[in-house]
């Protein structure tokens, strides 16, 4: 039977063979099937090799067609590697199939064992499998909990390779003896760190005495990685053609298609990571783009690369001293907790800038790649794996996150369609939208309305599933089969980055909510960015789809803006002062400068920008509306008092004048206006009144006033607690700020006067018309 299967494969050495012969493989015992599959792949490669005599080189970029062409000409290498892998995978798959046949209880009971076995297979196969496993570990939508837990163990450090090999490789790349370049060759006896791609040594340059980090790539890793990636791809493609119409078969095909997208997205970046010169270029670009953003300038340290000693396989860069985040995580003291909180906050803000502003994201943010330097800066290491986010995607995510922050879950379906998470057919069809829209809203509510880890969120989702009606559940399951919701390939590395950052936050605080921690940056962007889509997001956030301002959301925006600015300003202040690690831990309290804090200055510069902006226009519009409603309220009060006092005013105006020969007041032009108006007011009490719009505006003003007065500490005059501390420095600072905002304030005043005059003119005309209509009737 084994020979028959192999012969069939040789006759048809196409990529469709596994699908066409799946039934034949199923009839074989597990061990025979494994041997058949492995031997077949070698045979197919041999046949392909006979048909081509071309000499080519191994591609250094992820090009599936070129890689297949290269390895099809090397059947012994590809066949032996693939045989071993497939034999292990098929043996493992047979156990899983037996579990499935015995029912859900057995499958769940054996899941931890099967997850452990597949992780062992991945570890045994090398760096490509480890990298793909790390990528899959960020996909909770694809993996059951037991498998997710095992895949996450792949993030741990791997064993180093021989230092003898490392020195030989380094010397070959440099083209001269190591003793000509480095002071002490003993530095290359043991690496200070090892990873799946290479390992790092700490050495000193002879020429300058500079301490450097020397990263050396694992020998032969390109061959191993490319062959393994193709092998993994073949296995996934096989499962994409899994036969049958059962739910399991359908789920298998859908998950395999999603995994193929994960593989292609991760593999392209992984192969770029093998080019250390590309890593050097990535680091230089990362530094330049972050330095162009004022809010994070000076916060992040990117090590300088010494290109004269670097190549595709060797990277030599400055050695940076600092405390690894992994070391900080082990410090359970109060000081350590405060430091972790500060680091996580800064990291998240820096990553939000990368994600939504520069669009060039460091996609490998595990704790070992972060260091806290003595001067307060964050050092980010390893720029091999980066990802880019287009401007349209950045704006789309900001809109989506603003809707989440405002709990406007009903508006997120359109966002998810724009971002490629949900097929457009679901949003375009009213019937399907009516089913999916509320479910997505409920799901997002369960995920983001509170903090906590995955266990807490999964429990909330399970409770949500139990609460659904049977008919809705059936309709939803049908739509899920027809339109599976998957993560778009470009989002894989983004999810990995922020999933890791959320894990850092949860390690510090079990109630950590990543969306809440991201909001300060979102608030800053909405208040400072004049992009039309950001302006629309801001308006939607503060008005909530209504015409009236939401005071609570205004408060959250202002607080979020201030939180981002002050948290990042503490780091830059520490940088400028050269504070030590001990000083850094208390920077949030000791770095408070007298006078206006950074957040207040920042918000003043935004609000009173000389060239004007959308926030300024919104504030002027709201100020006009407020003054108009307040003045209307005063006029209505006077009108009602005139009406109520009409009898007394009339009698007083008809009474003889106390002055000799003077007529009664009612006959004196000008003075008779009050009696006339009082009579009109008594006869037409409702002609001048507050509209519903006025009442709502006044309610908003009252809420804003309560927020403002509640947030400002009230001084106790006449006691020791009221001690004005203005000095010359603070006065100069206030004067400088005043000069900065003056042009913007003048612009706002001009626009305010124009709009208010126009609004009051319309009011007056309407009131006059109302009185005319009353008399005519």
XYZ file of C-alpha atoms in Angstrom:
777
model
C 0.000 0.000 0.000
C 2.826 2.404 0.839
C 4.542 1.744 -2.523
C 1.259 2.234 -4.386
C 0.714 5.628 -2.782
C 4.287 6.696 -3.613
C 3.941 5.530 -7.234
C 0.731 7.561 -7.604
C 2.525 10.615 -6.273
C 5.439 10.192 -8.683
C 3.029 10.020 -11.602
C 1.344 13.227 -10.402
C 3.970 15.360 -8.552
C 1.667 18.356 -8.120
C 0.715 20.274 -5.006
C -2.774 18.704 -5.244
C -1.523 15.207 -4.539
C -2.221 15.207 -0.823
C -5.838 16.259 -1.384
C -6.391 13.663 -4.123
C -4.872 10.846 -2.055
C -6.210 11.785 1.382
C -8.558 8.774 1.445
C -5.714 6.419 0.559
C -3.621 7.760 3.414
C -6.557 7.365 5.818
C -6.725 3.624 5.094
C -3.104 3.091 6.151
C -1.957 2.499 9.731
C -0.602 5.623 11.397
C 3.079 4.681 11.133
C 2.750 3.535 7.522
C 0.919 6.719 6.589
C 3.694 8.807 8.093
C 6.362 6.884 6.193
C 4.352 7.113 2.979
C 3.861 10.856 3.271
C 7.496 11.536 4.092
C 8.889 9.271 1.420
C 6.454 10.656 -1.132
C 7.615 14.216 -0.610
C 11.186 13.100 -1.240
C 10.111 11.241 -4.382
C 8.179 14.217 -5.705
C 11.209 16.431 -5.162
C 13.415 13.941 -7.005
C 11.108 13.946 -10.019
C 11.022 17.720 -10.086
C 14.805 17.843 -9.846
C 15.144 15.630 -12.959
C 13.175 18.172 -14.961
C 15.453 21.103 -14.171
C 19.159 21.618 -14.440
C 19.217 25.325 -13.669
C 21.639 26.717 -11.124
C 20.152 29.321 -8.824
C 20.643 30.903 -5.427
C 18.525 30.742 -2.324
C 16.060 33.689 -2.201
C 16.542 36.010 0.746
C 12.977 37.378 0.612
C 9.709 35.555 1.185
C 8.725 34.674 -2.383
C 6.738 31.423 -2.317
C 7.151 30.675 -6.030
C 10.909 31.315 -6.005
C 11.412 29.304 -2.820
C 9.454 26.344 -4.174
C 11.514 26.448 -7.352
C 14.770 26.498 -5.378
C 13.931 23.626 -3.025
C 12.311 21.461 -5.711
C 15.829 21.078 -7.150
C 17.217 19.791 -3.852
C 15.149 16.702 -3.078
C 17.514 15.090 -0.596
C 17.530 18.111 1.718
C 13.847 18.918 1.364
C 12.737 15.282 1.358
C 14.556 14.258 4.527
C 13.460 17.364 6.429
C 9.860 17.046 5.271
C 9.722 13.305 5.920
C 10.658 13.755 9.544
C 8.224 16.601 10.077
C 5.285 14.930 8.331
C 5.804 11.663 10.152
C 5.627 13.505 13.477
C 2.675 15.655 12.437
C 0.653 12.724 11.076
C 1.347 10.677 14.188
C 0.147 13.608 16.299
C -2.864 14.225 14.044
C -3.921 10.587 14.309
C -4.086 10.919 18.095
C -6.150 14.077 17.768
C -8.556 12.368 15.344
C -8.986 9.479 17.776
C -9.791 11.986 20.525
C -12.372 13.666 18.300
C -14.001 10.352 17.447
C -14.427 9.577 21.134
C -16.326 12.766 21.820
C -15.974 16.219 23.336
C -15.202 15.012 26.876
C -12.184 12.951 25.775
C -11.017 15.725 23.421
C -11.089 18.316 26.212
C -9.428 15.977 28.713
C -6.561 15.190 26.353
C -6.190 18.757 25.034
C -3.320 19.741 27.399
C -1.376 16.601 26.382
C -1.941 17.179 22.652
C -0.965 20.842 23.051
C 2.251 19.834 24.830
C 3.068 17.325 22.065
C 2.590 19.824 19.243
C 4.732 22.384 21.074
C 7.499 19.783 21.406
C 7.303 19.102 17.678
C 7.584 22.826 16.970
C 10.591 23.244 19.298
C 12.388 20.295 17.700
C 12.022 21.732 14.195
C 13.893 25.005 14.705
C 13.507 28.794 14.492
C 10.941 29.016 11.683
C 8.515 26.797 13.562
C 9.151 28.690 16.781
C 8.456 32.032 15.077
C 5.240 30.774 13.483
C 4.200 29.294 16.813
C 4.844 32.660 18.464
C 2.661 34.327 15.844
C -0.137 31.794 16.361
C 0.137 32.367 20.124
C -1.388 35.820 19.556
C -4.523 34.315 17.991
C -6.988 33.429 20.773
C -9.699 33.268 18.117
C -7.958 30.273 16.497
C -6.615 28.286 19.440
C -8.342 26.600 22.388
C -7.022 27.689 25.806
C -4.803 24.607 26.307
C -3.073 25.133 22.965
C -2.762 28.875 23.488
C -1.056 28.302 26.844
C 1.500 25.936 25.309
C 2.196 28.185 22.309
C 2.903 31.103 24.625
C 5.739 29.090 26.182
C 7.562 29.439 22.853
C 8.347 33.040 23.835
C 10.978 31.822 26.300
C 14.717 31.993 25.517
C 16.160 29.240 23.312
C 19.480 27.414 23.702
C 22.590 29.110 22.240
C 24.662 27.586 19.459
C 28.390 26.895 19.711
C 30.597 29.922 20.390
C 33.263 28.291 18.207
C 30.831 28.510 15.288
C 29.929 32.059 16.291
C 33.573 33.226 16.280
C 34.243 31.548 12.924
C 31.172 33.141 11.395
C 32.052 36.583 12.810
C 35.622 36.407 11.533
C 34.438 35.360 8.061
C 31.998 38.258 7.916
C 34.570 40.823 9.098
C 37.254 39.494 6.765
C 40.060 39.740 9.326
C 41.126 38.258 12.680
C 38.939 39.199 15.670
C 42.052 40.317 17.574
C 42.508 43.155 15.089
C 39.125 44.639 16.031
C 38.278 43.624 19.604
C 40.332 44.036 22.776
C 39.582 40.811 24.650
C 38.647 37.677 22.714
C 37.456 36.056 25.944
C 34.288 38.117 25.427
C 33.280 35.621 22.732
C 33.452 32.530 24.939
C 29.874 32.827 26.265
C 26.949 34.813 24.829
C 25.080 37.223 27.089
C 21.797 36.416 25.331
C 20.455 33.914 22.801
C 17.370 33.879 20.584
C 15.974 31.821 17.721
C 17.847 33.848 15.087
C 21.199 34.507 16.739
C 23.028 35.369 19.924
C 24.711 38.417 21.444
C 28.189 38.986 22.900
C 29.459 41.988 24.855
C 32.842 43.179 23.545
C 35.113 46.241 23.406
C 36.500 47.839 20.238
C 40.259 48.248 20.046
C 40.142 51.454 18.036
C 37.940 53.507 20.363
C 37.480 51.530 23.569
C 33.747 51.619 22.935
C 31.691 48.814 24.484
C 29.503 47.176 21.840
C 26.899 44.460 21.471
C 27.815 41.950 18.750
C 24.870 39.975 17.381
C 25.813 36.933 15.291
C 23.318 35.044 13.171
C 22.952 31.275 13.522
C 24.901 29.558 10.735
C 22.734 28.149 7.933
C 19.561 29.672 9.338
C 18.348 30.966 5.953
C 18.289 27.456 4.473
C 16.596 26.025 7.526
C 14.012 28.797 7.744
C 13.011 28.849 4.075
C 12.638 25.074 3.869
C 10.652 24.967 7.077
C 8.362 27.778 5.972
C 7.555 25.920 2.769
C 6.957 22.714 4.701
C 4.600 24.464 7.114
C 2.813 26.070 4.180
C 2.320 22.695 2.495
C 0.774 21.237 5.643
C -1.605 24.209 5.985
C -2.558 23.985 2.306
C -3.324 20.302 2.858
C -5.756 21.138 5.661
C -7.308 23.864 3.488
C -8.444 21.010 1.249
C -9.726 18.876 4.136
C -12.572 16.828 2.618
C -16.121 16.548 3.924
C -19.131 18.698 4.630
C -19.221 18.368 8.424
C -18.868 21.338 10.752
C -15.441 20.036 11.755
C -14.277 19.846 8.130
C -15.624 23.332 7.431
C -13.971 24.705 10.572
C -10.724 22.956 9.617
C -10.687 24.586 6.180
C -11.585 28.022 7.523
C -8.969 27.922 10.280
C -6.342 26.662 7.853
C -7.072 29.578 5.510
C -6.736 31.986 8.423
C -3.495 30.324 9.516
C -2.116 30.626 5.987
C -2.664 34.382 6.180
C -0.877 34.419 9.552
C 2.001 32.428 8.088
C 2.456 34.636 5.034
C 2.327 37.840 7.079
C 4.736 36.505 9.717
C 7.057 34.752 7.259
C 7.686 37.870 5.181
C 8.701 39.827 8.278
C 10.646 36.880 9.670
C 12.836 36.630 6.565
C 13.437 40.377 6.710
C 14.599 39.812 10.292
C 17.418 37.621 8.937
C 18.945 40.665 7.222
C 20.811 42.572 9.943
C 21.507 45.495 7.587
C 17.754 45.852 7.166
C 17.451 45.833 10.948
C 19.991 48.673 11.129
C 17.994 50.667 8.559
C 14.781 49.985 10.483
C 16.329 51.315 13.690
C 17.524 54.507 11.985
C 14.089 55.110 10.466
C 12.373 54.357 13.783
C 14.572 56.914 15.580
C 13.985 59.602 12.939
C 10.207 59.171 12.888
C 9.802 59.169 16.673
C 12.041 62.234 17.025
C 9.677 64.035 14.622
C 6.799 63.630 17.122
C 7.201 66.284 19.862
C 5.214 64.375 22.473
C 7.660 61.435 22.524
C 10.878 63.157 21.445
C 13.705 62.216 23.805
C 11.719 59.410 25.474
C 13.109 56.452 23.502
C 16.718 55.408 23.009
C 17.601 53.555 19.781
C 21.143 52.098 19.905
C 23.524 53.398 17.241
C 24.702 50.757 14.745
C 28.346 50.684 13.634
C 27.844 49.916 9.949
C 31.575 49.514 9.251
C 31.554 46.327 11.344
C 28.072 45.103 10.359
C 26.788 42.900 7.548
C 23.754 40.844 6.626
C 24.730 38.250 9.268
C 26.475 40.396 11.917
C 25.228 43.484 13.733
C 27.550 45.598 15.909
C 25.928 48.400 17.879
C 26.582 50.485 20.968
C 26.127 48.701 24.271
C 23.350 50.308 26.308
C 23.315 50.038 30.088
C 19.994 49.779 31.791
C 17.589 47.631 33.751
C 15.761 45.024 31.688
C 12.007 45.025 32.082
C 12.277 41.349 32.997
C 14.370 42.382 36.026
C 11.916 45.106 37.013
C 9.068 42.588 36.873
C 10.789 40.545 39.554
C 10.969 43.499 41.960
C 7.937 43.259 44.269
C 8.786 46.299 46.379
C 6.656 49.449 46.357
C 9.389 51.205 44.406
C 9.450 48.381 41.852
C 5.686 48.523 41.441
C 5.764 52.276 40.868
C 8.557 51.864 38.322
C 6.696 49.114 36.445
C 3.561 51.245 36.302
C 5.501 54.184 34.881
C 7.321 52.034 32.326
C 4.156 50.303 31.108
C 2.359 53.650 30.741
C 5.203 55.160 28.741
C 5.576 52.047 26.615
C 1.897 52.003 25.740
C 1.942 55.702 24.836
C 5.049 55.225 22.674
C 3.432 52.278 20.920
C 0.242 54.249 20.330
C 2.348 56.908 18.588
C 3.926 54.200 16.415
C 0.594 52.535 15.722
C -1.576 55.547 14.962
C 0.861 58.336 14.085
C 4.132 57.252 12.471
C 2.728 53.984 11.110
C 6.058 52.171 11.648
C 5.575 49.701 14.496
C 8.151 47.727 16.477
C 6.487 44.310 16.297
C 8.540 42.322 18.819
C 7.808 43.953 22.194
C 8.655 41.155 24.607
C 10.086 42.241 27.995
C 13.650 41.316 27.031
C 13.631 43.998 24.332
C 12.979 46.863 26.767
C 15.399 48.541 29.155
C 15.003 51.409 31.562
C 18.077 53.647 31.391
C 19.533 55.637 34.282
C 18.490 58.951 32.690
C 14.837 57.875 32.515
C 14.703 56.968 28.837
C 13.332 53.708 27.492
C 15.714 51.730 25.320
C 13.998 49.551 22.721
C 16.091 46.749 21.217
C 15.798 44.503 18.138
C 14.365 46.216 15.050
C 14.361 43.134 12.853
C 10.603 42.605 12.963
C 8.703 45.772 12.077
C 5.330 46.342 10.445
C 3.803 49.281 8.617
C 0.269 50.624 9.003
C -1.130 52.759 6.191
C -2.624 56.172 6.883
C -6.112 54.935 6.030
C -5.727 52.045 8.476
C -4.380 54.366 11.178
C -7.361 56.692 10.830
C -9.728 53.723 10.750
C -8.340 52.327 13.997
C -8.532 55.720 15.676
C -12.206 56.041 14.666
C -12.866 52.515 15.916
C -11.139 53.113 19.238
C -12.947 56.433 19.749
C -16.254 54.584 19.288
C -15.142 51.944 21.792
C -14.082 54.596 24.308
C -17.433 56.351 23.940
C -19.200 52.957 24.239
C -20.811 53.567 20.846
C -20.643 49.894 19.996
C -23.435 50.128 17.424
C -21.132 52.191 15.193
C -18.226 49.747 15.231
C -19.585 47.367 12.569
C -18.855 49.898 9.832
C -15.375 50.458 11.321
C -14.644 46.720 11.284
C -15.744 46.488 7.644
C -13.408 49.364 6.693
C -10.514 47.699 8.496
C -11.081 44.337 6.828
C -12.226 42.339 9.862
C -15.794 41.825 8.676
C -17.034 41.140 5.109
C -18.823 44.130 3.596
C -21.855 41.942 2.796
C -22.748 41.776 6.484
C -22.935 45.558 6.780
C -24.681 46.086 3.442
C -27.520 43.600 4.029
C -30.085 45.027 6.518
C -31.226 41.563 7.640
C -27.695 40.315 8.300
C -26.727 43.646 9.881
C -29.700 43.375 12.255
C -28.348 40.019 13.465
C -24.620 40.717 13.554
C -24.648 44.382 14.659
C -26.128 43.848 18.151
C -23.975 40.749 18.736
C -20.785 42.641 17.877
C -21.923 45.447 20.181
C -22.572 42.967 23.017
C -19.231 41.258 22.427
C -17.300 44.522 22.513
C -19.180 45.540 25.653
C -18.110 42.275 27.304
C -14.490 42.687 26.170
C -13.913 46.381 26.852
C -16.373 47.565 29.486
C -14.045 46.299 32.205
C -10.421 45.365 32.636
C -8.869 42.017 33.429
C -7.248 39.130 31.618
C -8.511 36.663 29.044
C -10.155 34.339 31.588
C -12.421 37.123 32.787
C -13.294 38.149 29.232
C -13.953 34.574 28.106
C -16.314 34.078 31.062
C -18.206 37.235 30.079
C -18.483 36.024 26.477
C -19.711 32.607 27.576
C -22.383 34.214 29.730
C -23.385 36.307 26.743
C -23.689 33.202 24.557
C -25.908 31.487 27.128
C -28.245 34.479 27.254
C -29.013 34.482 23.508
C -32.342 33.192 22.236
C -32.243 29.939 20.237
C -33.421 31.445 16.955
C -30.863 34.262 17.111
C -28.138 31.796 18.002
C -28.963 29.607 14.998
C -29.021 32.603 12.642
C -25.725 33.823 14.021
C -24.065 30.412 13.626
C -25.256 30.246 10.018
C -23.727 33.658 9.301
C -20.477 32.667 11.011
C -20.200 29.664 8.713
C -20.930 31.794 5.648
C -18.859 34.833 6.688
C -16.151 33.830 9.179
C -14.766 36.824 11.041
C -10.970 36.638 10.833
C -8.103 38.943 11.553
C -6.714 40.561 8.380
C -3.075 39.557 7.755
C -1.704 43.074 8.352
C -3.148 43.038 11.881
C -1.274 39.925 13.045
C 1.874 41.743 14.147
C -0.130 44.656 15.585
C -2.084 42.209 17.723
C 1.114 40.527 18.815
C 2.608 43.850 19.892
C -0.379 45.099 21.873
C -1.190 41.647 23.245
C 2.289 41.576 24.764
C 1.890 45.092 26.184
C -1.467 44.124 27.705
C 0.240 41.162 29.339
C 2.812 43.517 30.896
C -0.004 45.672 32.235
C -1.925 42.693 33.662
C 1.228 41.506 35.415
C 1.201 44.825 37.256
C -2.566 45.176 37.747
C -5.103 42.365 37.306
C -7.805 44.924 36.427
C -5.638 46.515 33.705
C -7.823 47.602 30.763
C -5.748 48.245 27.648
C -8.403 50.425 25.988
C -8.581 52.718 29.023
C -4.798 53.015 29.016
C -4.798 53.852 25.291
C -7.435 56.564 25.652
C -5.062 59.389 26.730
C -3.326 59.179 23.362
C -6.670 58.997 21.539
C -7.829 62.091 23.419
C -4.688 63.945 22.447
C -5.050 63.045 18.791
C -8.720 64.030 18.670
C -7.971 67.403 20.253
C -4.849 68.240 18.251
C -5.303 66.694 14.779
C -7.125 68.680 12.082
C -7.591 65.736 9.726
C -11.284 65.772 8.646
C -11.810 62.166 9.767
C -10.317 62.921 13.194
C -12.490 66.035 13.439
C -15.557 63.909 12.681
C -14.475 61.395 15.343
C -14.048 64.218 17.886
C -17.449 65.683 17.099
C -19.075 62.278 17.324
C -17.328 61.627 20.643
C -18.265 64.860 22.422
C -21.786 65.077 20.993
C -22.578 61.362 20.914
C -24.671 61.657 17.767
C -26.837 64.409 19.330
C -26.688 68.166 18.946
C -25.794 68.731 22.572
C -22.386 68.522 24.159
C -21.792 65.614 26.534
C -20.033 67.160 29.577
C -18.722 63.834 30.887
C -17.023 63.076 27.614
C -15.538 66.557 27.505
C -14.140 65.927 30.970
C -12.670 62.569 29.939
C -11.062 64.160 26.865
C -9.389 66.902 28.880
C -8.208 64.467 31.561
C -6.947 62.033 28.934
C -5.049 64.780 27.132
C -3.429 65.887 30.376
C -2.613 62.334 31.422
C -0.719 61.638 28.185
C 1.208 64.912 28.251
C 2.203 64.760 31.916
C 3.195 61.078 31.811
C 5.488 61.669 28.835
C 6.743 64.997 30.204
C 7.972 63.254 33.361
C 10.236 61.120 31.206
C 11.610 64.032 29.200
C 12.181 65.990 32.391
C 14.108 63.085 33.836
C 16.133 62.903 30.627
C 17.067 66.576 30.710
C 18.066 66.433 34.340
C 20.108 63.245 34.022
C 18.349 61.643 36.966
C 19.474 58.317 38.324
C 17.354 55.180 38.453
C 16.371 55.978 42.024
C 15.367 59.487 41.047
C 13.316 58.165 38.166
C 11.117 56.091 40.414
C 9.840 59.226 42.070
C 9.811 61.425 38.998
C 6.040 61.533 38.980
C 6.127 63.377 42.282
C 9.470 65.158 42.389
C 9.504 66.374 38.794
C 6.421 68.536 39.312
C 7.551 71.966 38.264
C 6.142 75.143 39.680
C 3.768 77.131 37.571
C 1.741 75.675 34.742
C 2.302 71.983 34.131
C 3.057 70.593 30.676
C -0.536 69.445 30.079
C -1.988 72.895 30.793
C 0.503 74.556 28.456
C -0.191 71.976 25.796
C -3.965 72.356 25.928
C -3.657 76.162 25.874
C -1.514 75.962 22.744
C -4.123 73.750 21.081
C -7.133 75.832 22.094
C -5.558 79.212 21.305
C -3.615 78.255 18.160
C -3.045 81.423 16.120
C -3.926 79.698 12.836
C -7.136 78.275 14.310
C -8.288 74.664 14.419
C -11.362 72.502 14.764
C -11.267 72.415 18.570
C -11.157 76.206 18.621
C -14.158 76.413 16.295
C -16.121 73.954 18.452
C -15.344 75.962 21.578
C -16.420 79.241 19.974
C -19.644 77.637 18.724
C -20.401 76.285 22.191
C -19.523 79.634 23.806
C -21.900 81.466 21.468
C -24.618 78.945 22.194
C -23.988 79.270 25.934
C -23.997 83.084 26.006
C -27.066 83.164 23.802
C -28.945 80.787 26.106
C -27.817 82.632 29.243
C -28.881 86.002 27.824
C -32.151 84.480 26.695
C -32.711 83.107 30.165
C -32.160 86.600 31.634
C -34.508 88.213 29.092
C -37.228 85.657 29.793
C -36.875 86.282 33.526
C -37.217 90.058 33.005
C -40.175 89.575 30.643
C -41.998 87.397 33.162
C -41.324 89.868 35.996
C -42.651 92.717 33.850
C -45.801 90.744 33.146
C -46.327 89.904 36.800
C -45.777 93.535 37.869
C -47.924 95.028 35.094
C -50.784 96.272 37.403
C -48.425 98.084 39.739
C -46.340 99.539 36.896
C -49.516 100.713 35.115
C -50.885 102.458 38.218
C -47.527 104.090 38.887
C -47.283 105.344 35.302
C -50.824 106.869 35.406
C -50.292 108.632 38.693
C -49.661 112.412 38.590
C -46.028 113.414 38.352
C -44.451 114.685 41.552
C -42.856 117.495 39.549
C -44.815 120.686 38.830
C -46.390 120.892 35.359
C -44.969 117.453 34.427
C -47.333 114.919 32.736
C -47.772 111.359 34.035
C -44.954 108.926 33.174
C -47.128 107.107 30.648
C -47.191 110.247 28.470
C -43.426 110.926 28.553
C -41.664 109.461 25.466
C -38.961 106.978 26.428
C -40.102 106.631 30.008
C -43.356 105.094 28.910
C -41.525 102.070 27.388
C -41.557 100.199 30.685
C -45.327 100.449 31.239
C -45.989 99.515 27.613
C -43.682 96.495 27.811
C -45.215 95.397 31.101
C -48.682 95.444 29.540
C -47.429 93.525 26.524
C -45.711 91.014 28.809
C -48.870 90.491 30.863
C -50.930 89.881 27.722
C -48.281 87.740 25.941
C -46.417 85.861 28.647
C -45.265 83.093 26.285
C -44.213 85.289 23.375
C -40.693 85.456 24.763
C -39.664 82.184 26.366
C -36.995 79.493 26.519
C -37.032 76.958 23.716
C -36.259 73.306 24.348
C -32.859 73.961 22.796
C -32.241 76.752 25.335
C -33.223 74.513 28.225
C -30.886 71.753 27.054
C -28.048 74.247 26.581
C -28.515 75.562 30.093
C -28.526 72.015 31.475
C -25.228 71.343 29.693
C -23.786 74.575 31.098
C -24.839 73.614 34.586
C -23.177 70.200 34.224
C -19.979 71.787 32.909
C -19.969 74.273 35.765
C -20.315 71.449 38.294
C -17.436 69.573 36.675
C -15.202 72.643 36.661
C -15.943 73.716 40.226
C -15.659 70.138 41.408
C -12.197 69.729 39.908
C -10.721 72.997 41.190
C -9.587 73.008 44.829
C -11.198 75.913 46.677
C -8.726 77.988 48.717
C -9.613 78.895 52.263
C -8.870 82.607 52.492
C -7.724 83.825 55.851
C -6.238 80.520 56.910
C -2.838 78.961 56.607
C -3.995 76.801 53.691
C -4.223 79.811 51.371
C -0.660 80.791 50.570
C -0.098 82.430 47.193
C 3.346 81.376 45.920
C 3.736 83.378 42.710
C 7.334 84.385 42.139
C 9.171 86.176 39.377
C 9.895 82.987 37.422
C 6.257 81.970 37.452
C 5.166 85.467 36.466
C 7.563 85.422 33.505
C 6.300 81.987 32.535
C 2.680 83.168 32.693
C 3.557 86.226 30.589
C 5.250 84.030 28.000
C 2.201 81.778 27.816
C -0.091 84.804 27.522
C 1.957 86.148 24.610
C 1.775 82.756 22.931
C -1.992 82.429 23.161
C -2.844 86.096 22.488
C -3.154 85.817 18.656
C -5.417 82.785 18.986
C -7.496 84.485 21.677
C -7.981 87.520 19.434
C -9.059 85.277 16.568
C -11.540 83.497 18.825
C -12.912 86.792 20.163
C -13.502 88.126 16.646
C -15.287 84.990 15.520
C -17.261 84.834 18.785
C -18.515 88.428 18.343
C -19.569 87.804 14.754
C -21.442 84.609 15.532
C -23.086 85.972 18.694
C -24.253 89.161 16.963
C -25.730 87.105 14.146
C -27.510 84.744 16.545
C -28.908 87.562 18.716
C -30.104 89.435 15.610
C -32.070 86.388 14.505
C -33.536 86.069 18.002
C -34.638 89.709 18.011
C -36.265 89.426 14.596
C -38.135 86.311 15.673
C -39.390 87.976 18.884
C -40.603 91.049 17.002
C -42.377 88.833 14.493
C -43.969 86.876 17.334
C -45.363 90.068 18.876
C -46.662 91.255 15.507
C -48.383 87.937 14.989
C -49.971 88.261 18.441
C -51.378 91.740 17.702
C -52.579 90.793 14.247
C -54.469 87.872 15.659
